[in-house]
mmCIF file of C-alpha atoms in Angstrom:
data_model
loop_
_atom_site.group_PDB
_atom_site.id
_atom_site.type_symbol
_atom_site.label_atom_id
_atom_site.label_comp_id
_atom_site.label_asym_id
_atom_site.label_seq_id
_atom_site.Cartn_x
_atom_site.Cartn_y
_atom_site.Cartn_z
ATOM 1 C CA MET H 510 -70.606 -176.937 59.607
ATOM 2 C CA HIS H 511 -74.393 -176.326 60.056
ATOM 3 C CA MET H 512 -75.058 -175.136 63.624
ATOM 4 C CA PHE H 513 -77.231 -178.030 64.382
ATOM 5 C CA GLY H 514 -74.446 -180.314 63.216
ATOM 6 C CA ARG H 515 -71.939 -178.564 65.467
ATOM 7 C CA PHE H 516 -74.443 -179.067 68.514
ATOM 8 C CA ILE H 517 -74.836 -182.708 67.780
ATOM 9 C CA LEU H 518 -71.054 -183.182 67.636
ATOM 10 C CA LEU H 519 -70.762 -181.281 71.041
ATOM 11 C CA ALA H 520 -73.485 -183.369 72.776
ATOM 12 C CA ALA H 521 -71.852 -186.637 71.303
ATOM 13 C CA MET H 522 -68.424 -185.558 72.788
ATOM 14 C CA ALA H 523 -69.990 -184.867 76.292
ATOM 15 C CA VAL H 524 -72.039 -188.019 76.421
ATOM 16 C CA GLY H 525 -69.276 -190.041 74.856
ATOM 17 C CA PHE H 526 -66.892 -188.844 77.390
ATOM 18 C CA SER H 527 -68.870 -189.979 80.124
ATOM 19 C CA ALA H 528 -69.802 -193.326 78.606
ATOM 20 C CA GLY H 529 -66.179 -193.893 77.717
ATOM 21 C CA VAL H 530 -65.085 -193.557 81.296
ATOM 22 C CA SER H 531 -67.898 -195.713 82.506
ATOM 23 C CA ALA H 532 -66.680 -198.508 80.106
ATOM 24 C CA GLN H 533 -63.422 -198.778 82.015
ATOM 25 C CA VAL H 534 -62.733 -200.929 84.925
ATOM 26 C CA GLY H 535 -63.724 -199.215 88.026
ATOM 27 C CA GLU H 536 -66.044 -198.933 90.922
ATOM 28 C CA HIS H 537 -69.809 -198.799 89.800
ATOM 29 C CA ARG H 538 -72.001 -195.949 90.904
ATOM 30 C CA SER H 539 -75.747 -195.405 90.198
ATOM 31 C CA GLU H 540 -76.698 -192.185 91.901
ATOM 32 C CA LEU H 541 -79.227 -189.814 91.057
ATOM 33 C CA SER H 542 -79.466 -186.352 92.712
ATOM 34 C CA VAL H 543 -81.663 -183.372 91.859
ATOM 35 C CA GLY H 544 -81.848 -179.826 93.171
ATOM 36 C CA VAL H 545 -81.866 -176.048 92.481
ATOM 37 C CA ASN H 546 -79.246 -173.439 91.497
ATOM 38 C CA GLY H 547 -78.716 -169.855 91.356
ATOM 39 C CA GLY H 548 -76.081 -167.232 90.541
ATOM 40 C CA TYR H 549 -74.648 -163.963 89.375
ATOM 41 C CA VAL H 550 -73.861 -163.585 85.615
ATOM 42 C CA MET H 551 -71.364 -161.172 84.007
ATOM 43 C CA SER H 552 -72.082 -160.847 80.300
ATOM 44 C CA ASN H 553 -70.871 -159.251 77.122
ATOM 45 C CA VAL H 554 -71.379 -159.810 73.288
ATOM 46 C CA GLY H 555 -68.526 -160.586 70.922
ATOM 47 C CA PHE H 556 -69.238 -158.008 68.270
ATOM 48 C CA ASN H 557 -67.388 -157.989 64.868
ATOM 49 C CA PRO H 558 -66.837 -155.003 64.167
ATOM 50 C CA SER H 559 -65.905 -154.543 67.781
ATOM 51 C CA ILE H 560 -67.888 -152.445 70.375
ATOM 52 C CA PRO H 561 -66.304 -151.267 73.546
ATOM 53 C CA GLN H 562 -68.195 -152.829 76.560
ATOM 54 C CA LYS H 563 -68.315 -153.182 80.249
ATOM 55 C CA SER H 564 -69.740 -156.339 81.850
ATOM 56 C CA LEU H 565 -73.388 -156.462 82.323
ATOM 57 C CA GLY H 566 -74.740 -158.009 85.571
ATOM 58 C CA GLY H 567 -77.686 -160.276 85.693
ATOM 59 C CA ILE H 568 -79.027 -163.342 87.464
ATOM 60 C CA SER H 569 -79.394 -167.049 86.640
ATOM 61 C CA GLY H 570 -81.362 -169.821 88.329
ATOM 62 C CA GLY H 571 -82.980 -173.096 87.686
ATOM 63 C CA LEU H 572 -83.021 -176.814 88.146
ATOM 64 C CA THR H 573 -80.233 -179.465 88.268
ATOM 65 C CA VAL H 574 -80.026 -183.136 87.780
ATOM 66 C CA ARG H 575 -76.865 -185.133 88.350
ATOM 67 C CA TYR H 576 -76.268 -188.864 87.607
ATOM 68 C CA THR H 577 -73.064 -190.369 89.087
ATOM 69 C CA CYS H 578 -72.049 -193.528 87.053
ATOM 70 C CA GLU H 579 -68.559 -194.530 88.223
ATOM 71 C CA LYS H 580 -65.495 -193.892 90.309
ATOM 72 C CA TYR H 581 -62.496 -194.712 88.205
ATOM 73 C CA PHE H 582 -59.256 -194.747 90.055
ATOM 74 C CA ASN H 583 -59.689 -191.437 92.208
ATOM 75 C CA SER H 584 -62.047 -189.710 89.627
ATOM 76 C CA ILE H 585 -65.843 -189.550 90.224
ATOM 77 C CA CYS H 586 -67.526 -189.401 87.001
ATOM 78 C CA ALA H 587 -71.122 -187.905 86.404
ATOM 79 C CA LEU H 588 -73.395 -186.313 84.012
ATOM 80 C CA VAL H 589 -75.026 -183.094 84.948
ATOM 81 C CA GLY H 590 -77.952 -181.363 83.224
ATOM 82 C CA GLU H 591 -79.682 -178.015 84.049
ATOM 83 C CA VAL H 592 -82.616 -175.874 82.888
ATOM 84 C CA ASN H 593 -82.001 -172.269 83.811
ATOM 85 C CA TYR H 594 -83.448 -168.850 83.377
ATOM 86 C CA THR H 595 -80.549 -166.501 82.681
ATOM 87 C CA GLN H 596 -80.067 -162.795 82.129
ATOM 88 C CA THR H 597 -77.408 -161.998 79.655
ATOM 89 C CA GLY H 598 -76.626 -159.236 77.136
ATOM 90 C CA TRP H 599 -74.205 -156.264 76.864
ATOM 91 C CA LYS H 600 -73.407 -152.717 78.355
ATOM 92 C CA GLU H 601 -71.828 -150.306 76.070
ATOM 93 C CA ASP H 602 -68.782 -148.152 76.909
ATOM 94 C CA ILE H 603 -69.479 -145.129 74.835
ATOM 95 C CA LEU H 604 -66.259 -143.133 74.423
ATOM 96 C CA THR H 605 -64.704 -140.372 72.192
ATOM 97 C CA ALA H 606 -61.485 -140.715 70.320
ATOM 98 C CA GLU H 607 -59.679 -139.466 73.418
ATOM 99 C CA ASP H 608 -61.200 -142.287 75.474
ATOM 100 C CA MET H 609 -63.482 -139.839 77.307
ATOM 101 C CA PRO H 610 -67.237 -140.400 77.911
ATOM 102 C CA VAL H 611 -69.451 -139.040 75.199
ATOM 103 C CA ILE H 612 -71.664 -136.302 76.646
ATOM 104 C CA ASN H 613 -75.320 -136.108 75.329
ATOM 105 C CA GLN H 614 -76.072 -132.673 73.874
ATOM 106 C CA VAL H 615 -79.602 -132.749 75.218
ATOM 107 C CA THR H 616 -79.162 -134.114 78.653
ATOM 108 C CA GLY H 617 -75.555 -133.007 79.376
ATOM 109 C CA LEU H 618 -74.906 -136.506 80.756
ATOM 110 C CA PRO H 619 -72.424 -139.285 79.665
ATOM 111 C CA GLU H 620 -74.429 -141.551 77.366
ATOM 112 C CA GLU H 621 -75.267 -144.830 78.635
ATOM 113 C CA TYR H 622 -76.819 -147.888 76.911
ATOM 114 C CA GLN H 623 -77.366 -151.414 77.981
ATOM 115 C CA ARG H 624 -79.532 -154.452 76.511
ATOM 116 C CA ARG H 625 -80.704 -157.314 78.725
ATOM 117 C CA LEU H 626 -81.378 -160.459 76.978
ATOM 118 C CA ASN H 627 -83.409 -163.264 78.828
ATOM 119 C CA TYR H 628 -82.798 -166.874 77.861
ATOM 120 C CA ILE H 629 -83.755 -170.333 78.827
ATOM 121 C CA GLN H 630 -80.433 -172.185 78.807
ATOM 122 C CA MET H 631 -80.001 -175.919 79.018
ATOM 123 C CA PRO H 632 -76.381 -177.103 79.585
ATOM 124 C CA LEU H 633 -75.354 -180.868 79.615
ATOM 125 C CA MET H 634 -71.999 -181.414 80.993
ATOM 126 C CA ALA H 635 -69.618 -184.260 81.698
ATOM 127 C CA ARG H 636 -68.222 -184.084 85.264
ATOM 128 C CA MET H 637 -65.075 -185.280 86.875
ATOM 129 C CA GLY H 638 -64.564 -184.932 90.689
ATOM 130 C CA TRP H 639 -61.847 -185.783 93.232
ATOM 131 C CA GLY H 640 -62.432 -186.113 96.816
ATOM 132 C CA ARG H 641 -65.206 -187.229 99.195
ATOM 133 C CA GLU H 642 -68.706 -188.385 97.853
ATOM 134 C CA ARG H 643 -70.792 -188.925 100.911
ATOM 135 C CA LYS H 644 -69.407 -186.601 103.636
ATOM 136 C CA GLY H 645 -66.653 -183.992 103.092
ATOM 137 C CA LEU H 646 -65.189 -181.865 100.384
ATOM 138 C CA GLN H 647 -64.864 -182.741 96.650
ATOM 139 C CA PHE H 648 -63.107 -180.687 93.820
ATOM 140 C CA PHE H 649 -64.686 -180.905 90.357
ATOM 141 C CA CYS H 650 -64.434 -179.805 86.676
ATOM 142 C CA GLN H 651 -67.179 -180.159 84.125
ATOM 143 C CA LEU H 652 -67.568 -179.425 80.373
ATOM 144 C CA GLY H 653 -70.082 -179.819 77.759
ATOM 145 C CA PRO H 654 -72.422 -178.179 75.181
ATOM 146 C CA GLN H 655 -75.267 -175.650 76.022
ATOM 147 C CA LEU H 656 -78.485 -174.745 74.223
ATOM 148 C CA GLY H 657 -80.348 -171.405 74.706
ATOM 149 C CA LEU H 658 -83.722 -170.115 73.779
ATOM 150 C CA PHE H 659 -84.193 -166.373 73.625
ATOM 151 C CA MET H 660 -87.317 -165.381 75.423
ATOM 152 C CA SER H 661 -87.345 -161.492 75.672
ATOM 153 C CA ASP H 662 -85.047 -158.374 75.860
ATOM 154 C CA LYS H 663 -85.236 -154.873 77.426
ATOM 155 C CA ALA H 664 -83.063 -151.900 76.466
ATOM 156 C CA LYS H 665 -82.155 -149.208 78.905
ATOM 157 C CA ALA H 666 -80.586 -145.796 77.808
ATOM 158 C CA ASN H 667 -80.337 -142.371 79.322
ATOM 159 C CA PHE H 668 -80.833 -140.568 75.876
ATOM 160 C CA ASP H 669 -83.188 -140.686 72.908
ATOM 161 C CA TRP H 670 -81.684 -142.920 70.137
ATOM 162 C CA ASP H 671 -82.382 -140.343 67.342
ATOM 163 C CA LYS H 672 -80.744 -137.574 69.575
ATOM 164 C CA ARG H 673 -77.496 -139.331 70.402
ATOM 165 C CA ASN H 674 -74.235 -137.541 70.153
ATOM 166 C CA THR H 675 -72.952 -138.758 66.823
ATOM 167 C CA ALA H 676 -70.346 -135.963 66.514
ATOM 168 C CA ASP H 677 -68.283 -137.313 69.438
ATOM 169 C CA ARG H 678 -68.901 -141.006 68.818
ATOM 170 C CA ILE H 679 -66.420 -143.122 67.039
ATOM 171 C CA GLY H 680 -66.625 -146.151 64.797
ATOM 172 C CA VAL H 681 -69.505 -148.697 65.141
ATOM 173 C CA GLN H 682 -71.008 -146.634 68.033
ATOM 174 C CA ARG H 683 -71.612 -143.649 65.821
ATOM 175 C CA ASP H 684 -74.160 -145.837 63.842
ATOM 176 C CA ALA H 685 -75.494 -147.613 66.872
ATOM 177 C CA THR H 686 -76.857 -150.428 64.552
ATOM 178 C CA GLN H 687 -76.737 -153.016 67.384
ATOM 179 C CA ASP H 688 -79.126 -150.640 69.447
ATOM 180 C CA SER H 689 -81.947 -150.763 66.990
ATOM 181 C CA LEU H 690 -81.680 -154.209 65.727
ATOM 182 C CA PRO H 691 -84.029 -156.880 67.057
ATOM 183 C CA ILE H 692 -82.698 -160.263 68.217
ATOM 184 C CA GLN H 693 -82.647 -162.054 64.833
ATOM 185 C CA ARG H 694 -81.598 -165.508 66.023
ATOM 186 C CA LYS H 695 -83.625 -166.903 68.855
ATOM 187 C CA PHE H 696 -81.579 -170.084 69.210
ATOM 188 C CA ASP H 697 -78.260 -170.190 70.887
ATOM 189 C CA TYR H 698 -75.717 -172.742 71.364
ATOM 190 C CA GLY H 699 -72.104 -173.096 72.582
ATOM 191 C CA ILE H 700 -69.553 -174.602 74.999
ATOM 192 C CA VAL H 701 -69.730 -174.234 78.767
ATOM 193 C CA GLY H 702 -67.200 -175.122 81.481
ATOM 194 C CA GLY H 703 -66.640 -174.723 85.072
ATOM 195 C CA LEU H 704 -64.594 -175.409 88.303
ATOM 196 C CA GLY H 705 -65.940 -175.792 91.808
ATOM 197 C CA LEU H 706 -66.068 -177.335 95.211
ATOM 198 C CA GLU H 707 -68.874 -179.461 96.667
ATOM 199 C CA TYR H 708 -69.402 -180.221 100.414
ATOM 200 C CA SER H 709 -71.605 -183.228 101.062
ATOM 201 C CA HIS H 710 -73.500 -184.554 104.129
ATOM 202 C CA PRO H 711 -75.316 -187.809 104.003
ATOM 203 C CA LYS H 712 -78.288 -186.544 105.966
ATOM 204 C CA VAL H 713 -78.394 -182.980 104.462
ATOM 205 C CA GLY H 714 -77.319 -183.145 100.792
ATOM 206 C CA HIS H 715 -74.747 -181.442 98.613
ATOM 207 C CA PHE H 716 -73.691 -177.822 98.651
ATOM 208 C CA ILE H 717 -71.882 -176.643 95.561
ATOM 209 C CA ILE H 718 -70.041 -173.417 94.667
ATOM 210 C CA GLU H 719 -68.778 -173.029 91.083
ATOM 211 C CA GLY H 720 -67.323 -170.579 88.598
ATOM 212 C CA ARG H 721 -68.450 -171.199 85.147
ATOM 213 C CA TYR H 722 -67.563 -169.853 81.553
ATOM 214 C CA TYR H 723 -69.806 -169.911 78.538
ATOM 215 C CA TYR H 724 -68.749 -169.192 74.961
ATOM 216 C CA GLY H 725 -71.451 -168.880 72.260
ATOM 217 C CA LEU H 726 -70.859 -170.428 68.960
ATOM 218 C CA GLY H 727 -74.018 -168.871 67.611
ATOM 219 C CA ASP H 728 -74.863 -165.270 66.929
ATOM 220 C CA ILE H 729 -77.648 -163.015 68.137
ATOM 221 C CA PHE H 730 -77.713 -161.119 64.837
ATOM 222 C CA ASN H 731 -77.663 -162.349 61.161
ATOM 223 C CA ASN H 732 -74.025 -162.599 59.941
ATOM 224 C CA SER H 733 -74.126 -162.903 56.126
ATOM 225 C CA LYS H 734 -71.925 -160.682 53.888
ATOM 226 C CA ARG H 735 -74.815 -158.196 53.520
ATOM 227 C CA ASP H 736 -75.483 -157.921 57.318
ATOM 228 C CA TYR H 737 -73.700 -155.289 59.542
ATOM 229 C CA PHE H 738 -72.294 -157.753 61.881
ATOM 230 C CA GLY H 739 -69.976 -160.799 61.073
ATOM 231 C CA ARG H 740 -70.069 -161.963 64.641
ATOM 232 C CA SER H 741 -72.413 -161.393 67.729
ATOM 233 C CA ASN H 742 -71.804 -164.282 70.167
ATOM 234 C CA LEU H 743 -72.709 -164.370 73.812
ATOM 235 C CA ASN H 744 -70.025 -164.599 76.527
ATOM 236 C CA ASN H 745 -70.831 -165.136 80.173
ATOM 237 C CA ILE H 746 -68.942 -165.625 83.412
ATOM 238 C CA VAL H 747 -71.249 -167.097 86.132
ATOM 239 C CA VAL H 748 -70.746 -167.535 89.929
ATOM 240 C CA LYS H 749 -73.216 -170.290 90.916
ATOM 241 C CA LEU H 750 -74.569 -171.938 93.993
ATOM 242 C CA THR H 751 -76.304 -175.328 93.846
ATOM 243 C CA TYR H 752 -78.090 -177.498 96.368
ATOM 244 C CA LEU H 753 -78.683 -181.205 95.574
ATOM 245 C CA PHE H 754 -80.473 -183.995 97.377
ATOM 246 C CA ASP H 755 -80.157 -187.644 96.638
ATOM 247 C CA ILE H 756 -83.033 -189.449 95.017
ATOM 248 C CA SER H 757 -81.159 -192.766 94.908
ATOM 249 C CA ARG H 758 -77.688 -193.966 96.145
ATOM 250 C CA THR H 759 -75.312 -196.836 95.464
ATOM 251 C CA ASN H 760 -75.467 -199.595 98.082
ATOM 252 C CA ASN H 761 -71.672 -199.670 98.980
ATOM 253 C CA PRO H 762 -70.612 -199.159 102.648
ATOM 254 C CA LYS H 763 -67.143 -198.467 101.222
ATOM 255 C CA ILE H 764 -68.091 -195.162 99.717
ATOM 256 C CA LYS H 765 -66.882 -192.326 101.934
#
């Protein structure tokens, strides 16, 4: 399936989930909240052929909008959208055949390489929550599609690329094709999901902590039969804090 077709299908699933729940008999909600979010990102890239990696740390932050539409039985149903600036990428674990660090013959140091990729990411998630809405704790999960637009990248190495130790490197790291290739696909898309806790106060707002995972369905490099990599998708784990304040609330004194 074409990548745009995949994204449309994922978006339809997220919106359809929210709309389907809203169509059930339940307590109506019409609440709009907006705010900011920020967090720490641990990233790698799913290369094929495989490249040994460590997690690359980065930051993520942006704007959040949430529309709560219904409470069905004990489940609070909402749709959440974000626009975030996110640092992702990969950090190589450059090893010999004996799983020892590769020592550069010029510097005498273990070779290190990382590449940070900067994206504008836009997740759209259907959310289900259980607990208090106005004052107290609520547990939630959310899932949906995410779009990403590549902005820039920056490589960092402690050796000159043409003077790397090819004698002790093994496999794909000997060629180091991934180090010299430009990012060929600027548009990214995939699936994102998370679990978290929210504390709400009617006069202050909503404070949220969440763990989130993103799996890219697109690739950062071309993946045809004549290309070097058959797969090069982004993978992110994010620990995120969010603050929301209410723009509009449902007029229902029974809501706790």
